[in-house]
mmCIF file of C-alpha atoms in Angstrom:
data_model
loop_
_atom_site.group_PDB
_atom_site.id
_atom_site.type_symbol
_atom_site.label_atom_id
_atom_site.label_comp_id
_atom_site.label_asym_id
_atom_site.label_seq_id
_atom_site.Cartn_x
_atom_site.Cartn_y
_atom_site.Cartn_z
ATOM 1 C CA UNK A 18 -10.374 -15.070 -22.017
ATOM 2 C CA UNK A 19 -11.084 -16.605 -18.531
ATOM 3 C CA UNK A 20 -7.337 -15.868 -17.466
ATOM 4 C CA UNK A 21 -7.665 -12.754 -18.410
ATOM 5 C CA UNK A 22 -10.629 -12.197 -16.955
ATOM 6 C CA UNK A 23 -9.685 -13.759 -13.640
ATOM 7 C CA UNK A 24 -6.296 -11.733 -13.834
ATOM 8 C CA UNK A 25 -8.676 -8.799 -13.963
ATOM 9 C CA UNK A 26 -10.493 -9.959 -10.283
ATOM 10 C CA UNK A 27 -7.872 -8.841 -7.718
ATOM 11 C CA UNK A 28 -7.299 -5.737 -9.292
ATOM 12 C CA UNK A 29 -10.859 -4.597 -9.370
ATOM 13 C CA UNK A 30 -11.096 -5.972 -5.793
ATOM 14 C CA UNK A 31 -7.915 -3.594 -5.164
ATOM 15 C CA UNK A 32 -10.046 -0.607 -6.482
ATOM 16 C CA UNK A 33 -13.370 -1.886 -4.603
ATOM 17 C CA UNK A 34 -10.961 -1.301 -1.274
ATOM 18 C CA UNK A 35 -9.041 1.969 -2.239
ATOM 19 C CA UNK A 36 -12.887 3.489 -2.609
ATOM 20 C CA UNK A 37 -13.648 2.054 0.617
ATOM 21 C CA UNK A 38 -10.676 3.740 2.404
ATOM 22 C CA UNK A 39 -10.885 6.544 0.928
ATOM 23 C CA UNK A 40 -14.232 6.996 2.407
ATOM 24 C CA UNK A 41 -13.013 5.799 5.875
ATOM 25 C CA UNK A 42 -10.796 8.412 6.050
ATOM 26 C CA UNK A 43 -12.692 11.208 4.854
ATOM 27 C CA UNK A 44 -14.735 10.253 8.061
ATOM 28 C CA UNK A 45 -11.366 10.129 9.941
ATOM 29 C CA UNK A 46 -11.042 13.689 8.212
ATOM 30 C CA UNK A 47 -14.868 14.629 8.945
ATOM 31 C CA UNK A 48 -13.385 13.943 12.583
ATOM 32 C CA UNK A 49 -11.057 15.951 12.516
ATOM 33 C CA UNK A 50 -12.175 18.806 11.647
ATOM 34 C CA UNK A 51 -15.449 18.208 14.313
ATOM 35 C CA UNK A 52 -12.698 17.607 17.127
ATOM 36 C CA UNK A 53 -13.282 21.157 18.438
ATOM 37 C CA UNK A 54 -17.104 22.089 18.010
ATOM 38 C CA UNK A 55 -17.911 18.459 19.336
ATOM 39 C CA UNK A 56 -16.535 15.915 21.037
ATOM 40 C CA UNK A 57 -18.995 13.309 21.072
ATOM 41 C CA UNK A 58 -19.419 13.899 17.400
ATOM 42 C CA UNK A 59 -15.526 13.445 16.560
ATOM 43 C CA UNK A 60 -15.332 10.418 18.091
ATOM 44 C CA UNK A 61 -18.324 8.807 16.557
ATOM 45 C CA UNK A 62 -16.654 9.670 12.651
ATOM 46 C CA UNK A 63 -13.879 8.359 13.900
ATOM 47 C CA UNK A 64 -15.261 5.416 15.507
ATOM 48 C CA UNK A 65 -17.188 5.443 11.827
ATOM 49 C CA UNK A 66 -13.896 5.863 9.878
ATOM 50 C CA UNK A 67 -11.756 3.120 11.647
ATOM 51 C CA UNK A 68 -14.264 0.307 10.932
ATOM 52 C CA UNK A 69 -14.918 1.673 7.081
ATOM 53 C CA UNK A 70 -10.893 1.169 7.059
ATOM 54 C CA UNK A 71 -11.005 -2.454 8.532
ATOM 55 C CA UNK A 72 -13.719 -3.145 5.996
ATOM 56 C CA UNK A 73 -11.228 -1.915 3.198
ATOM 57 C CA UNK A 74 -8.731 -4.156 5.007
ATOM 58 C CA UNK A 75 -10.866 -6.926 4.232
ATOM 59 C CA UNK A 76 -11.053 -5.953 0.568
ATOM 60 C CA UNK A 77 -7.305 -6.171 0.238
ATOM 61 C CA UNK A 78 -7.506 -9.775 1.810
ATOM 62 C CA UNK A 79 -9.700 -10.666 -0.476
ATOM 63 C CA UNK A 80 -8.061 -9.533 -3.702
ATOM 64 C CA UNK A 81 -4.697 -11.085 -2.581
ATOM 65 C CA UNK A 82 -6.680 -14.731 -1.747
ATOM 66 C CA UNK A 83 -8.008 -14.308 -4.913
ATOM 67 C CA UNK A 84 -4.898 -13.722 -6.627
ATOM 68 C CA UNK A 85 -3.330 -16.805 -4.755
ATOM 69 C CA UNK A 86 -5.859 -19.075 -5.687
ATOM 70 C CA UNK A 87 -5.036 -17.861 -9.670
ATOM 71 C CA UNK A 88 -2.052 -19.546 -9.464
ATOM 72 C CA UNK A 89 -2.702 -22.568 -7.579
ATOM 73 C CA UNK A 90 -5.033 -23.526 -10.332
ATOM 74 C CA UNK A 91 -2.326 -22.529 -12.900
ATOM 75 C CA UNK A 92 -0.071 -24.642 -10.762
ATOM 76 C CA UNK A 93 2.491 -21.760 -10.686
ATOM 77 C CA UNK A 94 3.994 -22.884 -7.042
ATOM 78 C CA UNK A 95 6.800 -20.466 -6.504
ATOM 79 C CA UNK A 96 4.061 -17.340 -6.518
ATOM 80 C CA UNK A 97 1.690 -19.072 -4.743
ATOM 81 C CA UNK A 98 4.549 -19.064 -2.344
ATOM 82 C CA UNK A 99 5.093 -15.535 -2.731
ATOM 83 C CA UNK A 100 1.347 -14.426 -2.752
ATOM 84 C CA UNK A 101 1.091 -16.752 0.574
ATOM 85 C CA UNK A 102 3.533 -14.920 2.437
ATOM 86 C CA UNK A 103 1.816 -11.326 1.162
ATOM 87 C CA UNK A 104 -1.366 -12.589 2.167
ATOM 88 C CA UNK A 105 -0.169 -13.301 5.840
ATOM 89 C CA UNK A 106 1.520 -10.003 5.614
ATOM 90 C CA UNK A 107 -2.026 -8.451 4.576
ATOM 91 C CA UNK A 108 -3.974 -10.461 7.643
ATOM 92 C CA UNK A 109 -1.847 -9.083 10.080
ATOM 93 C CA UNK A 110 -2.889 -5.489 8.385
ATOM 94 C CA UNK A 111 -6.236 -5.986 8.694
ATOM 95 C CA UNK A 112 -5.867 -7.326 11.861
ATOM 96 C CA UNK A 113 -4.422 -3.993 12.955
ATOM 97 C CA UNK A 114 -7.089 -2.156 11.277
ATOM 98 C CA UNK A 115 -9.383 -4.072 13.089
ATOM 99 C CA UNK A 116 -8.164 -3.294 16.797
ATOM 100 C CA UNK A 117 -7.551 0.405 15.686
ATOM 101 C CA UNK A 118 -11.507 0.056 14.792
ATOM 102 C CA UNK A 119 -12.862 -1.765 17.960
ATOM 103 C CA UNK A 120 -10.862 0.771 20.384
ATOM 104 C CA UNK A 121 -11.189 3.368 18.488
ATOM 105 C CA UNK A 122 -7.691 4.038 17.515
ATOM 106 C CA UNK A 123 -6.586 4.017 21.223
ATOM 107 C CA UNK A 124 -5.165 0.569 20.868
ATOM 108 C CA UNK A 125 -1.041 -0.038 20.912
ATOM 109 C CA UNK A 126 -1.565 -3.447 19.385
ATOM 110 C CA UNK A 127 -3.305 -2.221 16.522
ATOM 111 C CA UNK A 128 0.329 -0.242 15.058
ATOM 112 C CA UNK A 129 2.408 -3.412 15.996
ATOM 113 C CA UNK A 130 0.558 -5.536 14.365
ATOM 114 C CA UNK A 131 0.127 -3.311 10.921
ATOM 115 C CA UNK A 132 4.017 -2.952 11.853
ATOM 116 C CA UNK A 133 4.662 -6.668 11.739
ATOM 117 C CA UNK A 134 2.590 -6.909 8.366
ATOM 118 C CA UNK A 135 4.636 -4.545 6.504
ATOM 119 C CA UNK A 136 7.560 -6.049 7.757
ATOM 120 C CA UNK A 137 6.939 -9.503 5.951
ATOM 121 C CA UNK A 138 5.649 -7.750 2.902
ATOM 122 C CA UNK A 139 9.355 -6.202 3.173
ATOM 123 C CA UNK A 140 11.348 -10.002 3.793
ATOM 124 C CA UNK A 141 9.164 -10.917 0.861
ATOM 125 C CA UNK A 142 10.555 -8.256 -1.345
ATOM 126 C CA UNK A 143 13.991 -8.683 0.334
ATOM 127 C CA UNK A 144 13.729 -12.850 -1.080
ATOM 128 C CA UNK A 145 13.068 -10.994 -4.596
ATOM 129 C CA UNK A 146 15.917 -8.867 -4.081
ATOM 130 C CA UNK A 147 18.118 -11.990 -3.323
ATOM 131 C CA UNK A 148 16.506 -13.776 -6.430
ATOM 132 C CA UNK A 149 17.377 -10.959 -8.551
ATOM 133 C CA UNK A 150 21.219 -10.556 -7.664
ATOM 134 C CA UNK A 151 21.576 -14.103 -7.987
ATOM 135 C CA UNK A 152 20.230 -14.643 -11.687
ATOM 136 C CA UNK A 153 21.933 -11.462 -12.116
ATOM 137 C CA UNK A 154 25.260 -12.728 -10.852
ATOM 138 C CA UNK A 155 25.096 -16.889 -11.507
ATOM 139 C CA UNK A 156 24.936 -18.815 -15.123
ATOM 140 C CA UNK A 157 21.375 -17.097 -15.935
ATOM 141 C CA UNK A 158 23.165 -13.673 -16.102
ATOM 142 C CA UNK A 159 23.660 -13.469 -19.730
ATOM 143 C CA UNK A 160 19.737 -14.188 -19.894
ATOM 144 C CA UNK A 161 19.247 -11.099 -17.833
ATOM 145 C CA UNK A 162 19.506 -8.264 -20.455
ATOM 146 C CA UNK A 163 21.646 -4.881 -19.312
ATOM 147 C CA UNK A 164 22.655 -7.002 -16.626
ATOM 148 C CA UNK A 165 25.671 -4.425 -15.490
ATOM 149 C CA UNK A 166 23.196 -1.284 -14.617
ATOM 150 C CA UNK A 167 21.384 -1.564 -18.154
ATOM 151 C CA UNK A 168 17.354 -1.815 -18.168
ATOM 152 C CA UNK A 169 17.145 -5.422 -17.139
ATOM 153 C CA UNK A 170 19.349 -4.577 -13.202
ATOM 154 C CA UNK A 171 16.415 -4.913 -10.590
ATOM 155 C CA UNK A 172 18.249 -6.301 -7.862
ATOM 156 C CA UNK A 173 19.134 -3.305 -6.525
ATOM 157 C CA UNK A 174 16.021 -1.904 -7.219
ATOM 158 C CA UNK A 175 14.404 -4.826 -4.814
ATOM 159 C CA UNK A 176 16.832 -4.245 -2.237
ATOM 160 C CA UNK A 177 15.793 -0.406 -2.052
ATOM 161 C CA UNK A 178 12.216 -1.140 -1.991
ATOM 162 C CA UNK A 179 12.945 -3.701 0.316
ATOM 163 C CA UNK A 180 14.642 -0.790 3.033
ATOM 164 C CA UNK A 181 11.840 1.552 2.530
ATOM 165 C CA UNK A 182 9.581 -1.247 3.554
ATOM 166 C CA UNK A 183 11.929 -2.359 6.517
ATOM 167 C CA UNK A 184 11.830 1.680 7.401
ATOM 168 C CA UNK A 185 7.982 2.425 7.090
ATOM 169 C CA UNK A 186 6.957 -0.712 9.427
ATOM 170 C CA UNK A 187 9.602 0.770 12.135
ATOM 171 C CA UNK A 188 7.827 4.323 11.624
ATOM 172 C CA UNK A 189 4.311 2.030 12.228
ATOM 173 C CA UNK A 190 5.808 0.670 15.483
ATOM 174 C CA UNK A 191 6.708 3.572 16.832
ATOM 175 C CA UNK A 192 3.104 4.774 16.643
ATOM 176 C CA UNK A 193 2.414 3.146 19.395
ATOM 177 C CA UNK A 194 4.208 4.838 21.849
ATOM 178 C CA UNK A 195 2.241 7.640 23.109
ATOM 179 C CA UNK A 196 4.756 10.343 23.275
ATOM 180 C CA UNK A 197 5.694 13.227 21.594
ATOM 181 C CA UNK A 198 8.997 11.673 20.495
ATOM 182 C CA UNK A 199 7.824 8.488 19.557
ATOM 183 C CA UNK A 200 4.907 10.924 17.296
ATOM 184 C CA UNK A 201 7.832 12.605 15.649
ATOM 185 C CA UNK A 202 10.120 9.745 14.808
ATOM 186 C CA UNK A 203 6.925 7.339 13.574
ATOM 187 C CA UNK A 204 5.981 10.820 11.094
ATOM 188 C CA UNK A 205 9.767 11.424 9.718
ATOM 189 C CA UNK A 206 10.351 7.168 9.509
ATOM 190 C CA UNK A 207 7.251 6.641 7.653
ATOM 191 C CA UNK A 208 7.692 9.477 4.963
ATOM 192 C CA UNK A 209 11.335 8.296 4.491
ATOM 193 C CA UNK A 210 10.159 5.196 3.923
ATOM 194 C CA UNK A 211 6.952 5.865 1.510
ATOM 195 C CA UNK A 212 9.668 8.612 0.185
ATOM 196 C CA UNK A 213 12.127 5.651 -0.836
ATOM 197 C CA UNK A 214 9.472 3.111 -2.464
ATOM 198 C CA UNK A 215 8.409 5.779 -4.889
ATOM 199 C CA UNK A 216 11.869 6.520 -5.664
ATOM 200 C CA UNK A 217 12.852 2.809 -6.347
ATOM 201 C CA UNK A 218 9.717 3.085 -8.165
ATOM 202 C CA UNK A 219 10.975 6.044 -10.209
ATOM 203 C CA UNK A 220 13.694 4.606 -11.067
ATOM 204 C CA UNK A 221 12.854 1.602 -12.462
ATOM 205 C CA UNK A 222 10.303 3.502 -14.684
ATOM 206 C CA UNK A 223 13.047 5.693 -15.579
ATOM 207 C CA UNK A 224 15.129 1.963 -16.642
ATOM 208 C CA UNK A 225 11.960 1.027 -18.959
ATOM 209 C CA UNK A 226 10.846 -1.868 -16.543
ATOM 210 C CA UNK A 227 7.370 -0.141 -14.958
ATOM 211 C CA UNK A 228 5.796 1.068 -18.418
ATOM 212 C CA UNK A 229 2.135 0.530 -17.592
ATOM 213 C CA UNK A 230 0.165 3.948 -17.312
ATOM 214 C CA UNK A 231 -0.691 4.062 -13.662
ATOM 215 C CA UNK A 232 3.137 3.838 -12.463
ATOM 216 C CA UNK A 233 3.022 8.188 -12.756
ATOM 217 C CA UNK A 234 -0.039 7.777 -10.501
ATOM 218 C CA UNK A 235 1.035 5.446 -7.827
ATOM 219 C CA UNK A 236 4.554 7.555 -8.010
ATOM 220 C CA UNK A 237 2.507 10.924 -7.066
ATOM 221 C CA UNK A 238 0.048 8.789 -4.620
ATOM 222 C CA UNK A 239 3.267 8.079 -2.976
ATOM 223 C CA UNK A 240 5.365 11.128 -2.674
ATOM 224 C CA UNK A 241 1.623 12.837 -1.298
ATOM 225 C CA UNK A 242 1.626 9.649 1.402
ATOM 226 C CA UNK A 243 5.019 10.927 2.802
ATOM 227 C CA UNK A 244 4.078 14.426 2.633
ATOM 228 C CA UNK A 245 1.728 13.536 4.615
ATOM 229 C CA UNK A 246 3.519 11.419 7.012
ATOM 230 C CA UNK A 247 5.697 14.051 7.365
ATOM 231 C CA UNK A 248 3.243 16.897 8.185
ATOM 232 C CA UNK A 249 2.257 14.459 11.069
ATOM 233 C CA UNK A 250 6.019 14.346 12.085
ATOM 234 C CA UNK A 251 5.416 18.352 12.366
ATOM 235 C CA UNK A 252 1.927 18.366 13.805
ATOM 236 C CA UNK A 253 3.087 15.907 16.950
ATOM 237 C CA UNK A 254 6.227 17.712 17.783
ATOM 238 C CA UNK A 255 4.181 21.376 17.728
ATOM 239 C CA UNK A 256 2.180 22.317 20.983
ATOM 240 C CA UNK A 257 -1.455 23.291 20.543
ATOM 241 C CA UNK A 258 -3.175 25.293 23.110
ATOM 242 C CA UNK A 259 -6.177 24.858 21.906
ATOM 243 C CA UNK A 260 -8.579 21.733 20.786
ATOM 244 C CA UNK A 261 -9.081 24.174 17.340
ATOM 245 C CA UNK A 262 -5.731 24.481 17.008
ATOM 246 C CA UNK A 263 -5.069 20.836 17.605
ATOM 247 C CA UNK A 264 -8.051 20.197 15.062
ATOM 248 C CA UNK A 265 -6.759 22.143 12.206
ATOM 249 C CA UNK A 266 -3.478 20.350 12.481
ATOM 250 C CA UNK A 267 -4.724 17.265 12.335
ATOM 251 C CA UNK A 268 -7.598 18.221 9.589
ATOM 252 C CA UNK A 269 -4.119 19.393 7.237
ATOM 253 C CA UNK A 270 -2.568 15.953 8.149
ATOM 254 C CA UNK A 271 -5.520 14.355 7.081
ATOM 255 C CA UNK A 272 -6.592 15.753 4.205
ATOM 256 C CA UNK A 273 -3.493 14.937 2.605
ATOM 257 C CA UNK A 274 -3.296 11.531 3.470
ATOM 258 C CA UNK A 275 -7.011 10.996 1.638
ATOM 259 C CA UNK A 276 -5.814 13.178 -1.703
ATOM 260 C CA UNK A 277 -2.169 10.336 -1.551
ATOM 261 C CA UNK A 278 -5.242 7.461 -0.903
ATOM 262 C CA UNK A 279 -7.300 9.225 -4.057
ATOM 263 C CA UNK A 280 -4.059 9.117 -5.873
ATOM 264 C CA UNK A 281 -3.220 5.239 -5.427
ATOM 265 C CA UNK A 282 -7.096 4.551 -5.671
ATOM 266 C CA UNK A 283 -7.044 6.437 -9.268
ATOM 267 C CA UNK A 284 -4.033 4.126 -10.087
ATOM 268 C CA UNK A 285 -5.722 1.058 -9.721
ATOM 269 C CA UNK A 286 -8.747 2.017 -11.951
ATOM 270 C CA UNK A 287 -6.418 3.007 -14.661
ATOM 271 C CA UNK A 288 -5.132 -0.344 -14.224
ATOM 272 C CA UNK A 289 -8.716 -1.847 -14.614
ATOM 273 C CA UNK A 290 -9.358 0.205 -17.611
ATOM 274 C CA UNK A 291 -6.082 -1.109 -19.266
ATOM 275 C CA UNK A 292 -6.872 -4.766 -18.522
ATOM 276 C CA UNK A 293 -10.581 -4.324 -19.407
ATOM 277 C CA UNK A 294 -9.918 -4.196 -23.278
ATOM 278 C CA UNK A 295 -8.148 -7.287 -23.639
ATOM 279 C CA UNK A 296 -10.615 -8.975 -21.773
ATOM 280 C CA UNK A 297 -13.013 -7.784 -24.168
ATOM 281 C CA UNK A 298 -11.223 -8.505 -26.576
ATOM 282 C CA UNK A 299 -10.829 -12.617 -26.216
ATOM 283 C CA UNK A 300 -14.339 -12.748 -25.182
ATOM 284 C CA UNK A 301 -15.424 -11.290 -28.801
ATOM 285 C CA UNK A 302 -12.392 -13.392 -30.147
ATOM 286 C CA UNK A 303 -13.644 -16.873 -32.076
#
């Protein structure tokens, strides 16, 4: 019951920082759609929003130390490996979040550095990827069921995720450049990226490998994210004449982001509710 239990802890420190960040950026939408009846007011939601964000951030850091330390005690070495290098990944995203928070989103070293985070979370999947094709390929294969495209081919599947990963932290980087080029390319590189991770991750629900309930919802939370991306893409290459105008766009932007946030958030509590049960269920177990 205590593994269970413990298993239990990131996740529900997962959901404890989706909540959070969906409320930052309802004040980063609050902000929005202030930007033209007050400046002074935008800018303090935002200012609001941006730290709210960092403290989700921090959430995030915390579920994946606690996750690491899991396995150290179980003395499982090659994830604690694995969960190391996410974790670093996951610093240098809350590090971004937190110079996007103390300049108020005004700082270029804030994308970079959310940039360089994704990009180890992608080398990590990448090492997966590699992992896969070789106990796919080497003596283990026959181990590996459907090993020639059948349920049990991930490689491939890794690989994918691995590109959309490699393409969404080039979209971060380009954010910031402050130009209406760099705005465009960051928008239509980030959606093709989120675009491709929910597609690896269709497809490997479609293969029978993701069969937990809240794969549907972290598909859809997905597909919203690059809608959303995208709609940036659109908003940046478009030229307002007006700080309503400008507002609105940005308010659209926005608002979808937080319903692809509420999406993933939902997600994770489904995945609380499933492992809730069997926890119950080995405490009340002699």
């Amino acid at each position: 019951m205590e593994h269970i239990t413990k298993s239990l802890t990131p996740v529900a420190l997962l959901v404890a920082a989706a909540v959070v960040f969906v409320l930052g950026t309802a004040f980063l939408l609050a902000s929005d759609a202030t930007l033209a009846s007050s400046l002074g007011a935008s800018s303090d939601l935002a200012q609001a929003g941006h730290w709210i964000e960092f403290l989700a951030g921090v959430g995030a850091m915390a579920a994946v130390c606690t996750a690491g330390w899991e396995v150290v005690v179980h003395s499982e070495w090659a994830a604690g490996a694995e969960i190391a290098a996410a974790a670093l990944g996951t610093l240098l995203l809350m590090i971004g979040l937190l110079a996007a928070a103390a300049s108020n989103g005004s700082s270029t070293a804030g994308p970079v550095t959310t940039a360089v985070g994704i990009g180890i979370w992608a080398l990590l999947v990448l090492s997966r990827a590699a992992r896969a094709s070789l106990a796919e390929q080497g003596p283990a294969r026959a181990a590996v069921p459907g090993v020639h495209g059948g349920p049990g081919h991930q490689a491939d599947l890794w690989l994918v995720a691995a590109v959309g990963l490699f393409v969404l932290a080039i979209g971060y980087g380009f954010t910031s450049a402050a130009s209406e080029g760099a705005g465009i390319a960051a928008g239509i590189l980030q959606a093709v990226g989120v675009a491709v991770l929910a597609g690896a991750m269709a497809s490997a629900r479609s293969r029978g490998l993701l069969r937990a309930h809240p794969v549907p919802g972290v598909i859809a939370g997905l597909v919203i994210l690059a809608v959303s991306f995208l709609a940036a893409a659109i908003v940046a290459g478009l030229s307002f004449r007006t700080l309503t105008a400008l507002g609105a766009g940005l308010t659209v932007v926005t608002a979808v982001q937080l319903a692809g946030v509420v999406a993933l958030g939902l997600a994770a509590w489904t995945r609380v509710r499933e492992l809730y049960p069997s926890a119950r269920t080995a405490e009340v177990r002699p």
